[in-house]
Tab-separated table of N, CA and C in Angstrom:
chain	number	residue	atom	x	y	z
A	1	MET	N	0.853	-1.181	0.000
A	1	MET	CA	0.000	0.000	0.000
A	1	MET	C	0.888	1.229	0.000
A	2	SER	N	0.567	2.202	-0.854
A	2	SER	CA	1.387	3.406	-0.920
A	2	SER	C	1.131	4.284	0.297
A	3	THR	N	2.081	5.180	0.549
A	3	THR	CA	1.975	6.094	1.685
A	3	THR	C	0.722	6.954	1.564
A	4	ALA	N	0.411	7.384	0.340
A	4	ALA	CA	-0.744	8.249	0.142
A	4	ALA	C	-2.029	7.562	0.587
A	5	ASN	N	-2.190	6.283	0.280
A	5	ASN	CA	-3.402	5.577	0.676
A	5	ASN	C	-3.441	5.334	2.174
A	6	ALA	N	-2.271	5.125	2.772
A	6	ALA	CA	-2.220	4.815	4.198
A	6	ALA	C	-2.662	5.988	5.053
A	7	THR	N	-2.460	7.214	4.589
A	7	THR	CA	-2.810	8.386	5.388
A	7	THR	C	-4.087	9.078	4.878
A	8	LYS	N	-4.879	8.407	4.084
A	8	LYS	CA	-6.164	8.922	3.584
A	8	LYS	C	-6.013	10.262	2.862
A	9	GLN	N	-5.119	10.273	1.912
A	9	GLN	CA	-4.903	11.463	1.105
A	9	GLN	C	-5.661	11.328	-0.211
A	10	THR	N	-5.966	12.455	-0.807
A	10	THR	CA	-6.660	12.504	-2.085
A	10	THR	C	-5.673	12.941	-3.154
A	11	GLN	N	-5.611	12.200	-4.245
A	11	GLN	CA	-4.736	12.628	-5.331
A	11	GLN	C	-5.376	13.823	-6.017
A	12	LEU	N	-4.648	14.934	-6.036
A	12	LEU	CA	-5.153	16.176	-6.627
A	12	LEU	C	-4.681	16.344	-8.071
A	13	LEU	N	-3.445	15.952	-8.344
A	13	LEU	CA	-2.877	16.092	-9.677
A	13	LEU	C	-2.087	14.838	-10.031
A	14	LYS	N	-2.075	14.514	-11.319
A	14	LYS	CA	-1.281	13.379	-11.789
A	14	LYS	C	-0.243	13.897	-12.779
A	15	ASN	N	0.872	13.179	-12.852
A	15	ASN	CA	1.960	13.609	-13.719
A	15	ASN	C	1.512	13.575	-15.172
A	16	TYR	N	1.767	14.672	-15.887
A	16	TYR	CA	1.452	14.712	-17.315
A	16	TYR	C	2.733	14.616	-18.139
A	17	TYR	N	3.696	15.507	-17.808
A	17	TYR	CA	4.977	15.484	-18.502
A	17	TYR	C	6.016	16.169	-17.627
A	18	GLY	N	7.051	15.446	-17.280
A	18	GLY	CA	8.144	16.022	-16.500
A	18	GLY	C	7.651	16.645	-15.207
A	19	GLU	N	7.857	17.947	-15.079
A	19	GLU	CA	7.459	18.681	-13.872
A	19	GLU	C	6.041	19.247	-13.977
A	20	TYR	N	5.303	18.878	-15.018
A	20	TYR	CA	3.952	19.384	-15.210
A	20	TYR	C	2.928	18.321	-14.829
A	21	PHE	N	1.953	18.739	-14.029
A	21	PHE	CA	0.938	17.838	-13.498
A	21	PHE	C	-0.445	18.363	-13.861
A	22	SER	N	-1.348	17.460	-14.192
A	22	SER	CA	-2.710	17.869	-14.555
A	22	SER	C	-3.670	17.539	-13.412
A	23	PRO	N	-4.629	18.438	-13.169
A	23	PRO	CA	-5.576	18.217	-12.068
A	23	PRO	C	-6.549	17.090	-12.373
A	24	ILE	N	-6.931	16.379	-11.326
A	24	ILE	CA	-7.879	15.274	-11.467
A	24	ILE	C	-9.310	15.802	-11.329
A	25	TYR	N	-9.547	16.650	-10.362
A	25	TYR	CA	-10.885	17.214	-10.121
A	25	TYR	C	-10.936	18.602	-10.733
A	26	TRP	N	-11.473	18.693	-11.948
A	26	TRP	CA	-11.457	19.942	-12.686
A	26	TRP	C	-12.665	19.970	-13.609
A	27	GLU	N	-13.436	21.017	-13.552
A	27	GLU	CA	-14.589	21.167	-14.439
A	27	GLU	C	-14.127	21.764	-15.762
A	28	SER	N	-14.544	21.173	-16.863
A	28	SER	CA	-14.020	21.591	-18.162
A	28	SER	C	-14.954	22.492	-18.969
A	29	GLY	N	-16.138	22.770	-18.489
A	29	GLY	CA	-17.068	23.612	-19.249
A	29	GLY	C	-16.559	25.032	-19.426
A	30	LYS	N	-17.099	25.709	-20.461
A	30	LYS	CA	-16.656	27.071	-20.766
A	30	LYS	C	-16.874	28.035	-19.602
A	31	LYS	N	-17.985	27.889	-18.917
A	31	LYS	CA	-18.310	28.825	-17.846
A	31	LYS	C	-17.886	28.316	-16.468
A	32	SER	N	-17.250	27.169	-16.423
A	32	SER	CA	-16.844	26.624	-15.121
A	32	SER	C	-15.726	27.479	-14.527
A	33	ARG	N	-15.586	27.381	-13.201
A	33	ARG	CA	-14.517	28.091	-12.502
A	33	ARG	C	-13.730	27.091	-11.690
A	34	ASN	N	-12.423	27.133	-11.867
A	34	ASN	CA	-11.526	26.229	-11.165
A	34	ASN	C	-10.320	27.027	-10.683
A	35	PHE	N	-9.777	26.620	-9.538
A	35	PHE	CA	-8.524	27.236	-9.122
A	35	PHE	C	-7.801	26.394	-8.091
A	36	PHE	N	-6.497	26.609	-8.048
A	36	PHE	CA	-5.636	26.194	-6.956
A	36	PHE	C	-5.086	27.490	-6.379
A	37	ALA	N	-5.011	27.588	-5.061
A	37	ALA	CA	-4.468	28.787	-4.431
A	37	ALA	C	-3.680	28.419	-3.187
A	38	LYS	N	-2.542	29.088	-3.000
A	38	LYS	CA	-1.802	28.958	-1.748
A	38	LYS	C	-2.547	29.802	-0.724
A	39	ILE	N	-2.688	29.259	0.458
A	39	ILE	CA	-3.463	29.924	1.506
A	39	ILE	C	-2.514	30.586	2.498
A	40	LYS	N	-2.844	31.820	2.844
A	40	LYS	CA	-2.122	32.558	3.868
A	40	LYS	C	-3.138	33.118	4.850
A	41	LYS	N	-2.675	33.460	6.019
A	41	LYS	CA	-3.537	34.087	7.011
A	41	LYS	C	-3.954	35.457	6.474
A	42	GLY	N	-5.254	35.729	6.498
A	42	GLY	CA	-5.756	36.973	5.958
A	42	GLY	C	-5.647	38.137	6.920
A	43	LYS	N	-5.616	39.343	6.358
A	43	LYS	CA	-5.602	40.556	7.180
A	43	LYS	C	-7.001	41.138	7.294
A	44	LYS	N	-7.727	41.170	6.181
A	44	LYS	CA	-9.092	41.694	6.188
A	44	LYS	C	-10.137	40.594	6.123
A	45	SER	N	-9.739	39.432	5.651
A	45	SER	CA	-10.644	38.281	5.601
A	45	SER	C	-9.941	37.104	6.285
A	46	LEU	N	-10.632	35.982	6.407
A	46	LEU	CA	-10.020	34.828	7.069
A	46	LEU	C	-8.729	34.383	6.394
A	47	PHE	N	-8.758	34.305	5.061
A	47	PHE	CA	-7.603	33.810	4.315
A	47	PHE	C	-7.311	34.723	3.134
A	48	ASP	N	-6.027	34.848	2.826
A	48	ASP	CA	-5.599	35.473	1.581
A	48	ASP	C	-5.190	34.344	0.657
A	49	ARG	N	-5.489	34.506	-0.615
A	49	ARG	CA	-5.182	33.476	-1.592
A	49	ARG	C	-4.223	34.015	-2.647
A	50	VAL	N	-3.243	33.194	-2.972
A	50	VAL	CA	-2.359	33.486	-4.086
A	50	VAL	C	-2.652	32.399	-5.117
A	51	PHE	N	-3.322	32.790	-6.197
A	51	PHE	CA	-3.768	31.829	-7.198
A	51	PHE	C	-2.583	31.333	-8.024
A	52	LEU	N	-2.547	30.013	-8.245
A	52	LEU	CA	-1.456	29.400	-8.991
A	52	LEU	C	-1.712	29.502	-10.488
A	53	LYS	N	-0.656	29.771	-11.224
A	53	LYS	CA	-0.733	29.931	-12.676
A	53	LYS	C	-0.780	28.564	-13.341
A	54	SER	N	-1.716	28.406	-14.244
A	54	SER	CA	-1.818	27.150	-14.999
A	54	SER	C	-1.180	27.327	-16.374
A	55	PHE	N	-0.885	26.202	-17.001
A	55	PHE	CA	-0.313	26.164	-18.336
A	55	PHE	C	-1.156	25.217	-19.181
A	56	ILE	N	-1.200	25.457	-20.474
A	56	ILE	CA	-1.910	24.575	-21.396
A	56	ILE	C	-0.868	23.810	-22.202
A	57	ILE	N	-0.910	22.482	-22.096
A	57	ILE	CA	-0.038	21.612	-22.893
A	57	ILE	C	-0.958	20.635	-23.625
A	58	ASP	N	-0.978	20.724	-24.947
A	58	ASP	CA	-1.836	19.865	-25.779
A	58	ASP	C	-3.286	19.909	-25.293
A	59	ASP	N	-3.841	21.079	-25.109
A	59	ASP	CA	-5.229	21.289	-24.670
A	59	ASP	C	-5.501	20.744	-23.267
A	60	ARG	N	-4.475	20.502	-22.481
A	60	ARG	CA	-4.651	19.995	-21.119
A	60	ARG	C	-4.143	21.045	-20.133
A	61	ILE	N	-4.935	21.307	-19.101
A	61	ILE	CA	-4.535	22.222	-18.034
A	61	ILE	C	-3.447	21.542	-17.205
A	62	CYS	N	-2.356	22.256	-16.960
A	62	CYS	CA	-1.251	21.702	-16.170
A	62	CYS	C	-0.725	22.758	-15.196
A	63	PHE	N	-0.090	22.264	-14.146
A	63	PHE	CA	0.556	23.111	-13.148
A	63	PHE	C	1.955	22.567	-12.907
A	64	ARG	N	2.857	23.452	-12.497
A	64	ARG	CA	4.216	23.028	-12.159
A	64	ARG	C	4.241	22.374	-10.787
A	65	LYS	N	5.006	21.312	-10.680
A	65	LYS	CA	5.161	20.623	-9.397
A	65	LYS	C	5.749	21.554	-8.344
A	66	SER	N	6.630	22.447	-8.762
A	66	SER	CA	7.292	23.359	-7.825
A	66	SER	C	6.306	24.314	-7.145
A	67	ASP	N	5.108	24.473	-7.703
A	67	ASP	CA	4.079	25.315	-7.076
A	67	ASP	C	3.353	24.591	-5.945
A	68	PHE	N	3.679	23.311	-5.744
A	68	PHE	CA	3.036	22.491	-4.713
A	68	PHE	C	4.095	21.902	-3.773
A	69	PRO	N	4.771	22.776	-3.005
A	69	PRO	CA	5.812	22.244	-2.117
A	69	PRO	C	5.233	21.387	-0.997
A	70	GLU	N	6.007	20.417	-0.582
A	70	GLU	CA	5.624	19.518	0.502
A	70	GLU	C	5.244	20.323	1.741
A	71	GLY	N	4.078	20.006	2.317
A	71	GLY	CA	3.639	20.654	3.554
A	71	GLY	C	2.898	21.961	3.366
A	72	GLU	N	2.842	22.497	2.164
A	72	GLU	CA	2.131	23.755	1.894
A	72	GLU	C	0.621	23.525	2.003
A	73	ILE	N	-0.108	24.535	2.420
A	73	ILE	CA	-1.574	24.427	2.452
A	73	ILE	C	-2.115	25.064	1.173
A	74	ILE	N	-2.855	24.257	0.417
A	74	ILE	CA	-3.408	24.666	-0.877
A	74	ILE	C	-4.921	24.497	-0.834
A	75	GLU	N	-5.625	25.446	-1.441
A	75	GLU	CA	-7.074	25.313	-1.606
A	75	GLU	C	-7.336	24.982	-3.068
A	76	GLN	N	-8.217	24.017	-3.293
A	76	GLN	CA	-8.661	23.726	-4.652
A	76	GLN	C	-10.173	23.849	-4.681
A	77	LYS	N	-10.673	24.460	-5.748
A	77	LYS	CA	-12.116	24.569	-5.917
A	77	LYS	C	-12.452	24.408	-7.391
A	78	SER	N	-13.484	23.609	-7.645
A	78	SER	CA	-14.011	23.417	-8.995
A	78	SER	C	-15.510	23.640	-8.932
A	79	VAL	N	-15.992	24.565	-9.767
A	79	VAL	CA	-17.407	24.925	-9.772
A	79	VAL	C	-17.979	24.689	-11.158
A	80	TYR	N	-19.050	23.891	-11.205
A	80	TYR	CA	-19.784	23.634	-12.440
A	80	TYR	C	-20.864	24.697	-12.566
A	81	ILE	N	-20.939	25.342	-13.728
A	81	ILE	CA	-21.927	26.400	-13.939
A	81	ILE	C	-22.749	26.062	-15.179
A	82	LYS	N	-24.069	26.092	-15.011
A	82	LYS	CA	-24.973	25.927	-16.142
A	82	LYS	C	-26.109	26.919	-15.944
A	83	GLY	N	-26.139	27.913	-16.809
A	83	GLY	CA	-27.135	28.972	-16.662
A	83	GLY	C	-26.874	29.750	-15.378
A	84	ALA	N	-27.909	29.892	-14.562
A	84	ALA	CA	-27.768	30.596	-13.287
A	84	ALA	C	-27.404	29.650	-12.157
A	85	LYS	N	-27.322	28.368	-12.468
A	85	LYS	CA	-27.054	27.348	-11.451
A	85	LYS	C	-25.549	27.121	-11.295
A	86	GLN	N	-25.086	27.131	-10.056
A	86	GLN	CA	-23.677	26.865	-9.751
A	86	GLN	C	-23.596	25.766	-8.706
A	87	GLU	N	-22.654	24.844	-8.915
A	87	GLU	CA	-22.473	23.765	-7.953
A	87	GLU	C	-20.981	23.498	-7.791
A	88	ALA	N	-20.502	23.582	-6.548
A	88	ALA	CA	-19.105	23.244	-6.265
A	88	ALA	C	-18.995	21.721	-6.303
A	89	THR	N	-18.277	21.205	-7.297
A	89	THR	CA	-18.141	19.756	-7.433
A	89	THR	C	-16.947	19.222	-6.653
A	90	PHE	N	-15.999	20.099	-6.346
A	90	PHE	CA	-14.844	19.705	-5.542
A	90	PHE	C	-14.308	20.947	-4.860
A	91	HIS	N	-14.086	20.852	-3.535
A	91	HIS	CA	-13.560	22.001	-2.800
A	91	HIS	C	-12.938	21.530	-1.502
A	92	GLY	N	-11.812	22.118	-1.172
A	92	GLY	CA	-11.190	21.795	0.099
A	92	GLY	C	-9.846	22.464	0.284
A	93	PHE	N	-9.392	22.414	1.530
A	93	PHE	CA	-8.053	22.858	1.891
A	93	PHE	C	-7.236	21.591	2.101
A	94	PHE	N	-5.995	21.598	1.607
A	94	PHE	CA	-5.187	20.391	1.634
A	94	PHE	C	-3.745	20.701	2.015
A	95	ILE	N	-3.167	19.822	2.828
A	95	ILE	CA	-1.734	19.855	3.087
A	95	ILE	C	-1.098	19.014	1.997
A	96	ILE	N	-0.185	19.577	1.264
A	96	ILE	CA	0.380	18.927	0.080
A	96	ILE	C	1.439	17.885	0.445
A	97	HIS	N	1.355	16.742	-0.263
A	97	HIS	CA	2.342	15.670	-0.146
A	97	HIS	C	2.670	15.203	-1.559
A	98	ASN	N	3.952	15.206	-1.901
A	98	ASN	CA	4.394	14.775	-3.225
A	98	ASN	C	4.856	13.328	-3.188
A	99	THR	N	4.434	12.554	-4.182
A	99	THR	CA	4.895	11.177	-4.334
A	99	THR	C	5.295	10.981	-5.789
A	100	THR	N	5.798	9.812	-6.093
A	100	THR	CA	6.174	9.533	-7.479
A	100	THR	C	4.941	9.407	-8.371
A	101	GLU	N	3.788	9.047	-7.782
A	101	GLU	CA	2.564	8.886	-8.576
A	101	GLU	C	1.866	10.215	-8.878
A	102	GLY	N	2.074	11.201	-8.023
A	102	GLY	CA	1.395	12.469	-8.239
A	102	GLY	C	1.474	13.363	-7.019
A	103	ILE	N	0.624	14.372	-7.028
A	103	ILE	CA	0.552	15.326	-5.922
A	103	ILE	C	-0.725	15.029	-5.160
A	104	TYR	N	-0.569	14.755	-3.872
A	104	TYR	CA	-1.691	14.382	-3.023
A	104	TYR	C	-1.972	15.485	-2.018
A	105	GLY	N	-3.198	15.502	-1.522
A	105	GLY	CA	-3.579	16.455	-0.500
A	105	GLY	C	-4.214	15.751	0.676
A	106	GLU	N	-3.763	16.125	1.862
A	106	GLU	CA	-4.358	15.635	3.105
A	106	GLU	C	-5.362	16.693	3.536
A	107	ASN	N	-6.622	16.327	3.552
A	107	ASN	CA	-7.685	17.293	3.848
A	107	ASN	C	-7.494	17.922	5.221
A	108	ILE	N	-7.662	19.249	5.291
A	108	ILE	CA	-7.555	19.983	6.541
A	108	ILE	C	-8.715	20.973	6.597
A	109	SER	N	-9.335	21.090	7.753
A	109	SER	CA	-10.481	21.998	7.883
A	109	SER	C	-10.005	23.447	7.926
A	110	GLN	N	-10.928	24.360	7.684
A	110	GLN	CA	-10.585	25.777	7.763
A	110	GLN	C	-10.182	26.146	9.187
A	111	LYS	N	-10.844	25.557	10.173
A	111	LYS	CA	-10.509	25.816	11.579
A	111	LYS	C	-9.083	25.375	11.872
A	112	ASP	N	-8.721	24.161	11.432
A	112	ASP	CA	-7.362	23.666	11.647
A	112	ASP	C	-6.335	24.522	10.907
A	113	THR	N	-6.705	25.030	9.741
A	113	THR	CA	-5.819	25.912	8.989
A	113	THR	C	-5.563	27.198	9.774
A	114	LEU	N	-6.620	27.780	10.333
A	114	LEU	CA	-6.461	28.992	11.149
A	114	LEU	C	-5.576	28.719	12.362
A	115	GLU	N	-5.784	27.573	13.033
A	115	GLU	CA	-4.960	27.210	14.185
A	115	GLU	C	-3.498	27.027	13.778
A	116	TYR	N	-3.262	26.448	12.607
A	116	TYR	CA	-1.909	26.257	12.112
A	116	TYR	C	-1.204	27.597	11.945
A	117	PHE	N	-1.885	28.561	11.305
A	117	PHE	CA	-1.276	29.880	11.097
A	117	PHE	C	-1.037	30.594	12.428
A	118	GLU	N	-1.958	30.451	13.353
A	118	GLU	CA	-1.808	31.070	14.671
A	118	GLU	C	-0.594	30.475	15.399
A	119	CYS	N	-0.464	29.177	15.353
A	119	CYS	CA	0.657	28.493	15.996
A	119	CYS	C	1.972	28.885	15.322
A	120	ARG	N	1.977	28.967	14.005
A	120	ARG	CA	3.194	29.328	13.274
A	120	ARG	C	3.634	30.746	13.604
A	121	ASP	N	2.669	31.650	13.821
A	121	ASP	CA	3.008	33.020	14.203
A	121	ASP	C	3.643	33.071	15.593
A	122	LYS	N	3.135	32.249	16.513
A	122	LYS	CA	3.649	32.239	17.882
A	122	LYS	C	4.990	31.518	17.994
A	123	PHE	N	5.176	30.467	17.185
A	123	PHE	CA	6.385	29.654	17.255
A	123	PHE	C	6.995	29.501	15.863
A	124	PRO	N	7.632	30.541	15.350
A	124	PRO	CA	8.152	30.473	13.975
A	124	PRO	C	9.211	29.401	13.766
A	125	GLU	N	9.878	28.947	14.837
A	125	GLU	CA	10.905	27.916	14.673
A	125	GLU	C	10.316	26.570	14.281
A	126	ILE	N	8.995	26.410	14.343
A	126	ILE	CA	8.351	25.161	13.949
A	126	ILE	C	8.460	24.949	12.433
A	127	GLU	N	8.547	26.027	11.672
A	127	GLU	CA	8.620	25.904	10.217
A	127	GLU	C	9.861	25.118	9.812
A	128	GLU	N	9.705	24.335	8.767
A	128	GLU	CA	10.809	23.529	8.247
A	128	GLU	C	11.925	24.462	7.793
A	129	ASN	N	13.156	24.099	8.096
A	129	ASN	CA	14.246	25.008	7.739
A	129	ASN	C	14.605	24.919	6.253
A	130	VAL	N	15.271	25.953	5.786
A	130	VAL	CA	15.591	26.087	4.368
A	130	VAL	C	16.531	24.974	3.907
A	131	LYS	N	17.474	24.582	4.742
A	131	LYS	CA	18.434	23.548	4.365
A	131	LYS	C	17.730	22.227	4.046
A	132	THR	N	16.741	21.877	4.852
A	132	THR	CA	16.015	20.623	4.623
A	132	THR	C	15.240	20.700	3.311
A	133	LYS	N	14.574	21.824	3.049
A	133	LYS	CA	13.825	21.978	1.795
A	133	LYS	C	14.751	21.869	0.590
A	134	LEU	N	15.908	22.528	0.679
A	134	LEU	CA	16.861	22.490	-0.420
A	134	LEU	C	17.386	21.074	-0.639
A	135	ARG	N	17.653	20.362	0.448
A	135	ARG	CA	18.137	18.983	0.362
A	135	ARG	C	17.110	18.089	-0.345
A	136	VAL	N	15.833	18.261	-0.022
A	136	VAL	CA	14.778	17.464	-0.647
A	136	VAL	C	14.709	17.762	-2.144
A	137	LYS	N	14.742	19.042	-2.519
A	137	LYS	CA	14.655	19.415	-3.935
A	137	LYS	C	15.849	18.875	-4.722
A	138	LEU	N	17.057	19.095	-4.187
A	138	LEU	CA	18.248	18.597	-4.885
A	138	LEU	C	18.250	17.070	-4.943
A	139	GLY	N	17.824	16.431	-3.869
A	139	GLY	CA	17.764	14.972	-3.837
A	139	GLY	C	16.847	14.420	-4.916
A	140	ASP	N	15.681	15.059	-5.112
A	140	ASP	CA	14.744	14.619	-6.157
A	140	ASP	C	15.389	14.688	-7.538
A	141	VAL	N	16.038	15.814	-7.826
A	141	VAL	CA	16.665	16.003	-9.136
A	141	VAL	C	17.793	14.996	-9.339
A	142	ILE	N	18.622	14.824	-8.317
A	142	ILE	CA	19.755	13.900	-8.432
A	142	ILE	C	19.268	12.463	-8.643
A	143	ARG	N	18.227	12.048	-7.918
A	143	ARG	CA	17.683	10.692	-8.090
A	143	ARG	C	17.181	10.481	-9.516
A	144	LYS	N	16.461	11.456	-10.050
A	144	LYS	CA	15.934	11.324	-11.412
A	144	LYS	C	17.063	11.241	-12.437
A	145	LEU	N	18.056	12.111	-12.272
A	145	LEU	CA	19.170	12.092	-13.211
A	145	LEU	C	19.994	10.809	-13.083
A	146	SER	N	20.142	10.304	-11.862
A	146	SER	CA	20.880	9.053	-11.649
A	146	SER	C	20.189	7.889	-12.342
A	147	GLN	N	18.868	7.873	-12.311
A	147	GLN	CA	18.127	6.804	-12.985
A	147	GLN	C	18.332	6.876	-14.495
A	148	LYS	N	18.429	8.100	-15.005
A	148	LYS	CA	18.548	8.278	-16.446
A	148	LYS	C	19.991	8.072	-16.947
A	149	TYR	N	20.982	8.612	-16.194
A	149	TYR	CA	22.353	8.609	-16.671
A	149	TYR	C	23.307	7.712	-15.880
A	150	GLY	N	22.864	7.183	-14.757
A	150	GLY	CA	23.730	6.334	-13.945
A	150	GLY	C	24.434	7.116	-12.847
A	151	ASP	N	24.688	6.422	-11.750
A	151	ASP	CA	25.272	7.066	-10.566
A	151	ASP	C	26.655	7.646	-10.831
A	152	GLN	N	27.505	6.886	-11.505
A	152	GLN	CA	28.898	7.299	-11.695
A	152	GLN	C	28.996	8.621	-12.452
A	153	LEU	N	28.249	8.757	-13.549
A	153	LEU	CA	28.297	9.989	-14.345
A	153	LEU	C	27.786	11.173	-13.517
A	154	ILE	N	26.728	10.975	-12.748
A	154	ILE	CA	26.170	12.055	-11.924
A	154	ILE	C	27.182	12.482	-10.863
A	155	VAL	N	27.863	11.524	-10.226
A	155	VAL	CA	28.885	11.849	-9.214
A	155	VAL	C	29.998	12.680	-9.839
A	156	GLU	N	30.462	12.285	-11.031
A	156	GLU	CA	31.528	13.033	-11.707
A	156	GLU	C	31.089	14.451	-12.046
A	157	VAL	N	29.883	14.605	-12.583
A	157	VAL	CA	29.380	15.922	-12.959
A	157	VAL	C	29.179	16.796	-11.718
A	158	LEU	N	28.624	16.234	-10.647
A	158	LEU	CA	28.446	17.010	-9.410
A	158	LEU	C	29.787	17.457	-8.838
A	159	ALA	N	30.781	16.576	-8.877
A	159	ALA	CA	32.113	16.947	-8.388
A	159	ALA	C	32.681	18.097	-9.214
A	160	ASP	N	32.508	18.041	-10.539
A	160	ASP	CA	32.975	19.126	-11.408
A	160	ASP	C	32.258	20.436	-11.087
A	161	ILE	N	30.953	20.357	-10.887
A	161	ILE	CA	30.172	21.560	-10.581
A	161	ILE	C	30.602	22.165	-9.245
A	162	ILE	N	30.769	21.326	-8.240
A	162	ILE	CA	31.185	21.820	-6.918
A	162	ILE	C	32.568	22.468	-7.014
A	163	GLU	N	33.469	21.833	-7.730
A	163	GLU	CA	34.815	22.386	-7.889
A	163	GLU	C	34.786	23.723	-8.638
A	164	GLU	N	33.932	23.822	-9.655
A	164	GLU	CA	33.855	25.040	-10.466
A	164	GLU	C	33.196	26.189	-9.691
A	165	TYR	N	32.076	25.926	-9.022
A	165	TYR	CA	31.323	26.980	-8.358
A	165	TYR	C	31.828	27.304	-6.949
A	166	PHE	N	32.467	26.341	-6.312
A	166	PHE	CA	32.914	26.527	-4.927
A	166	PHE	C	34.373	26.094	-4.786
A	167	PRO	N	35.289	26.774	-5.463
A	167	PRO	CA	36.682	26.327	-5.480
A	167	PRO	C	37.381	26.430	-4.115
A	168	ASN	N	36.916	27.271	-3.226
A	168	ASN	CA	37.585	27.472	-1.934
A	168	ASN	C	37.024	26.630	-0.801
A	169	THR	N	36.098	25.713	-1.104
A	169	THR	CA	35.510	24.899	-0.028
A	169	THR	C	36.113	23.523	0.031
């Protein structure tokens, strides 16, 4: 059983090509409204939203994996519209988890989201440090390249890069 299934996560996006992922729950009608947004604590309202930019690849809506960092809180909403009738077919706040199969979301309530932001404001050291995030990102790239080109070639190229960019270390 995959980790995503073990923790009751919902797959939000599936890999389409490379770093581009297509949403699973998305209304395709002309008048439909869909979005992914990073959630922040609001100043005038409960939450501020930073809407994620989508891309069209072969008539398919796609998003960059880098816009869905591990542990980020993302809101997704899909609204079906026909005439004056509107129906939210998918909506929720999710803690993002990346796997090899796709981008998953662990459902989180709005109340829990507010508590998370309140706790983060009081205890900023709880946030994951930059070194760990960088290690995860570089590790992902190195693993993919190692699978494609082999460990030995990647080690040689990394050694050359380190020597070139950081000669005094």
